[in-house]
Amino acid sequence: MDVKRAWSALSVVVVVVLVAFLLVQFGYLPAPWGEDRAEVRVVGDDGTTKAVVDADVADTWGERHTGLSEHDSLADGEGMLFVHSSEGDRRYVMREMDFDIDILFIGADGEITTIRHARAPGPDEDGEDLEYTGRGKWVLEVPRGYVDETGIEVGDEVQISYE
């Protein structure tokens, strides 16, 4: 009888933990282990700081799926940092976006691997077909033109400090 109760209790605990994990991953609950904001510093080959971005952090599946689609715009020096568990080939789309952005793919070594200039969907587009790819562990989205204004280039180093 005691063994049956123990297994029942263990089963309930496993189900509760699994449900909580899924609710966090889909963005219905905040991640207790995650960070909400980060300072992202881009440093050139000569060691000078090219840009400092105050970024929202998207580190769950739900947050990465939503991305910036719920934002009306970004000011210079603002962005969103997408965090993945490992470096890999990434595909980002402009789902329900209202403004153009620059997308920086950052490798596990902290180096910018690819920069894409992404346009917002037109009136008859949902943005799913506007695909931008690159390889990275992190992806930083900033306002369109910010990369050119600051001189950010592929190969620049990125330093991330979570707040």
mmCIF file of C-alpha atoms in Angstrom, residues 32-163:
data_model
loop_
_atom_site.group_PDB
_atom_site.id
_atom_site.type_symbol
_atom_site.label_atom_id
_atom_site.label_comp_id
_atom_site.label_asym_id
_atom_site.label_seq_id
_atom_site.Cartn_x
_atom_site.Cartn_y
_atom_site.Cartn_z
ATOM 1 C CA PRO A 32 12.446 31.612 -13.011
ATOM 2 C CA TRP A 33 15.918 30.757 -14.285
ATOM 3 C CA GLY A 34 15.927 33.145 -17.244
ATOM 4 C CA GLU A 35 16.975 36.727 -17.648
ATOM 5 C CA ASP A 36 14.633 39.476 -18.829
ATOM 6 C CA ARG A 37 17.177 42.024 -20.053
ATOM 7 C CA ALA A 38 20.740 42.153 -21.297
ATOM 8 C CA GLU A 39 23.329 44.707 -22.263
ATOM 9 C CA VAL A 40 24.878 43.699 -25.572
ATOM 10 C CA ARG A 41 28.180 45.398 -26.417
ATOM 11 C CA VAL A 42 29.662 45.173 -29.927
ATOM 12 C CA VAL A 43 33.447 45.609 -30.058
ATOM 13 C CA GLY A 44 35.508 46.105 -33.216
ATOM 14 C CA ASP A 45 38.871 44.564 -34.130
ATOM 15 C CA ASP A 46 40.710 47.508 -32.574
ATOM 16 C CA GLY A 47 38.961 47.014 -29.210
ATOM 17 C CA THR A 48 36.715 50.057 -29.435
ATOM 18 C CA THR A 49 33.040 49.787 -28.586
ATOM 19 C CA LYS A 50 30.913 50.293 -31.686
ATOM 20 C CA ALA A 51 27.504 49.930 -30.047
ATOM 21 C CA VAL A 52 25.744 49.152 -26.781
ATOM 22 C CA VAL A 53 22.248 47.691 -27.066
ATOM 23 C CA ASP A 54 19.746 47.457 -24.211
ATOM 24 C CA ALA A 55 17.918 44.267 -25.168
ATOM 25 C CA ASP A 56 14.885 42.281 -24.100
ATOM 26 C CA VAL A 57 15.853 38.609 -23.755
ATOM 27 C CA ALA A 58 13.903 35.860 -25.549
ATOM 28 C CA ASP A 59 15.125 32.576 -24.086
ATOM 29 C CA THR A 60 12.073 30.318 -24.279
ATOM 30 C CA TRP A 61 10.403 28.837 -27.348
ATOM 31 C CA GLY A 62 7.341 31.048 -26.864
ATOM 32 C CA GLU A 63 9.373 34.239 -26.486
ATOM 33 C CA ARG A 64 11.501 33.399 -29.532
ATOM 34 C CA HIS A 65 8.363 32.624 -31.579
ATOM 35 C CA THR A 66 6.715 35.947 -30.672
ATOM 36 C CA GLY A 67 9.929 37.963 -30.960
ATOM 37 C CA LEU A 68 9.401 41.631 -31.745
ATOM 38 C CA SER A 69 5.978 41.130 -33.352
ATOM 39 C CA GLU A 70 4.270 42.730 -30.337
ATOM 40 C CA HIS A 71 6.469 45.861 -30.544
ATOM 41 C CA ASP A 72 5.503 48.937 -32.574
ATOM 42 C CA SER A 73 9.112 50.035 -33.058
ATOM 43 C CA LEU A 74 12.612 50.093 -31.589
ATOM 44 C CA ALA A 75 14.752 53.125 -30.818
ATOM 45 C CA ASP A 76 18.462 53.174 -31.613
ATOM 46 C CA GLY A 77 20.258 51.310 -28.847
ATOM 47 C CA GLU A 78 17.285 48.998 -28.207
ATOM 48 C CA GLY A 79 16.826 45.436 -29.390
ATOM 49 C CA MET A 80 15.924 41.858 -28.642
ATOM 50 C CA LEU A 81 18.436 39.112 -27.879
ATOM 51 C CA PHE A 82 17.338 35.588 -28.808
ATOM 52 C CA VAL A 83 19.148 32.949 -26.761
ATOM 53 C CA HIS A 84 19.534 29.364 -27.969
ATOM 54 C CA SER A 85 21.063 26.464 -26.045
ATOM 55 C CA SER A 86 23.774 25.843 -28.649
ATOM 56 C CA GLU A 87 25.145 27.204 -31.895
ATOM 57 C CA GLY A 88 23.291 26.110 -35.011
ATOM 58 C CA ASP A 89 21.763 27.166 -38.302
ATOM 59 C CA ARG A 90 18.912 29.571 -37.542
ATOM 60 C CA ARG A 91 15.937 30.764 -39.588
ATOM 61 C CA TYR A 92 14.123 33.931 -38.590
ATOM 62 C CA VAL A 93 10.946 35.248 -40.198
ATOM 63 C CA MET A 94 9.203 38.624 -40.068
ATOM 64 C CA ARG A 95 5.939 37.238 -38.676
ATOM 65 C CA GLU A 96 3.468 40.064 -37.978
ATOM 66 C CA MET A 97 6.239 42.691 -37.866
ATOM 67 C CA ASP A 98 5.418 46.380 -38.280
ATOM 68 C CA PHE A 99 8.944 47.699 -38.911
ATOM 69 C CA ASP A 100 12.249 46.833 -40.597
ATOM 70 C CA ILE A 101 15.150 45.427 -38.561
ATOM 71 C CA ASP A 102 18.773 44.340 -38.794
ATOM 72 C CA ILE A 103 19.405 40.764 -37.666
ATOM 73 C CA LEU A 104 22.829 39.803 -36.282
ATOM 74 C CA PHE A 105 23.706 36.121 -35.904
ATOM 75 C CA ILE A 106 26.326 35.548 -33.193
ATOM 76 C CA GLY A 107 28.390 32.362 -32.852
ATOM 77 C CA ALA A 108 29.129 30.520 -29.623
ATOM 78 C CA ASP A 109 32.530 32.246 -29.585
ATOM 79 C CA GLY A 110 30.813 35.661 -29.417
ATOM 80 C CA GLU A 111 31.687 36.656 -32.977
ATOM 81 C CA ILE A 112 29.123 38.038 -35.438
ATOM 82 C CA THR A 113 28.787 35.442 -38.217
ATOM 83 C CA THR A 114 26.068 36.976 -40.399
ATOM 84 C CA ILE A 115 24.153 40.249 -40.707
ATOM 85 C CA ARG A 116 20.800 40.435 -42.498
ATOM 86 C CA HIS A 117 18.725 43.533 -43.290
ATOM 87 C CA ALA A 118 15.081 42.506 -42.942
ATOM 88 C CA ARG A 119 12.084 44.366 -44.261
ATOM 89 C CA ALA A 120 8.640 44.381 -42.665
ATOM 90 C CA PRO A 121 5.885 42.503 -44.496
ATOM 91 C CA GLY A 122 3.776 44.406 -46.997
ATOM 92 C CA PRO A 123 -0.003 44.846 -46.731
ATOM 93 C CA ASP A 124 -0.775 41.440 -48.260
ATOM 94 C CA GLU A 125 1.999 39.500 -46.491
ATOM 95 C CA ASP A 126 2.065 37.834 -43.077
ATOM 96 C CA GLY A 127 5.876 37.743 -42.955
ATOM 97 C CA GLU A 128 6.268 33.952 -42.851
ATOM 98 C CA ASP A 129 7.842 33.997 -46.327
ATOM 99 C CA LEU A 130 10.362 36.686 -45.381
ATOM 100 C CA GLU A 131 13.136 34.364 -44.176
ATOM 101 C CA TYR A 132 16.568 35.391 -42.938
ATOM 102 C CA THR A 133 19.114 32.724 -42.100
ATOM 103 C CA GLY A 134 22.457 32.530 -40.373
ATOM 104 C CA ARG A 135 24.479 30.510 -37.915
ATOM 105 C CA GLY A 136 24.594 31.407 -34.254
ATOM 106 C CA LYS A 137 23.929 30.693 -30.623
ATOM 107 C CA TRP A 138 22.510 34.173 -30.142
ATOM 108 C CA VAL A 139 20.570 36.390 -32.521
ATOM 109 C CA LEU A 140 20.296 40.135 -31.940
ATOM 110 C CA GLU A 141 17.596 42.207 -33.615
ATOM 111 C CA VAL A 142 18.010 45.993 -33.763
ATOM 112 C CA PRO A 143 16.313 48.793 -35.755
ATOM 113 C CA ARG A 144 17.020 48.753 -39.500
ATOM 114 C CA GLY A 145 20.001 50.959 -40.308
ATOM 115 C CA TYR A 146 21.546 50.704 -36.812
ATOM 116 C CA VAL A 147 24.234 48.325 -38.109
ATOM 117 C CA ASP A 148 25.275 50.784 -40.828
ATOM 118 C CA GLU A 149 25.118 53.808 -38.481
ATOM 119 C CA THR A 150 27.403 52.173 -35.909
ATOM 120 C CA GLY A 151 29.741 50.399 -38.339
ATOM 121 C CA ILE A 152 28.968 46.916 -37.004
ATOM 122 C CA GLU A 153 30.497 44.209 -39.239
ATOM 123 C CA VAL A 154 30.741 40.452 -39.527
ATOM 124 C CA GLY A 155 33.649 39.368 -37.322
ATOM 125 C CA ASP A 156 33.028 41.961 -34.594
ATOM 126 C CA GLU A 157 33.003 40.627 -31.026
ATOM 127 C CA VAL A 158 29.818 40.646 -28.959
ATOM 128 C CA GLN A 159 29.849 40.799 -25.161
ATOM 129 C CA ILE A 160 26.612 39.974 -23.336
ATOM 130 C CA SER A 161 25.894 41.023 -19.742
ATOM 131 C CA TYR A 162 22.554 39.922 -18.273
ATOM 132 C CA GLU A 163 20.816 42.406 -16.000
#
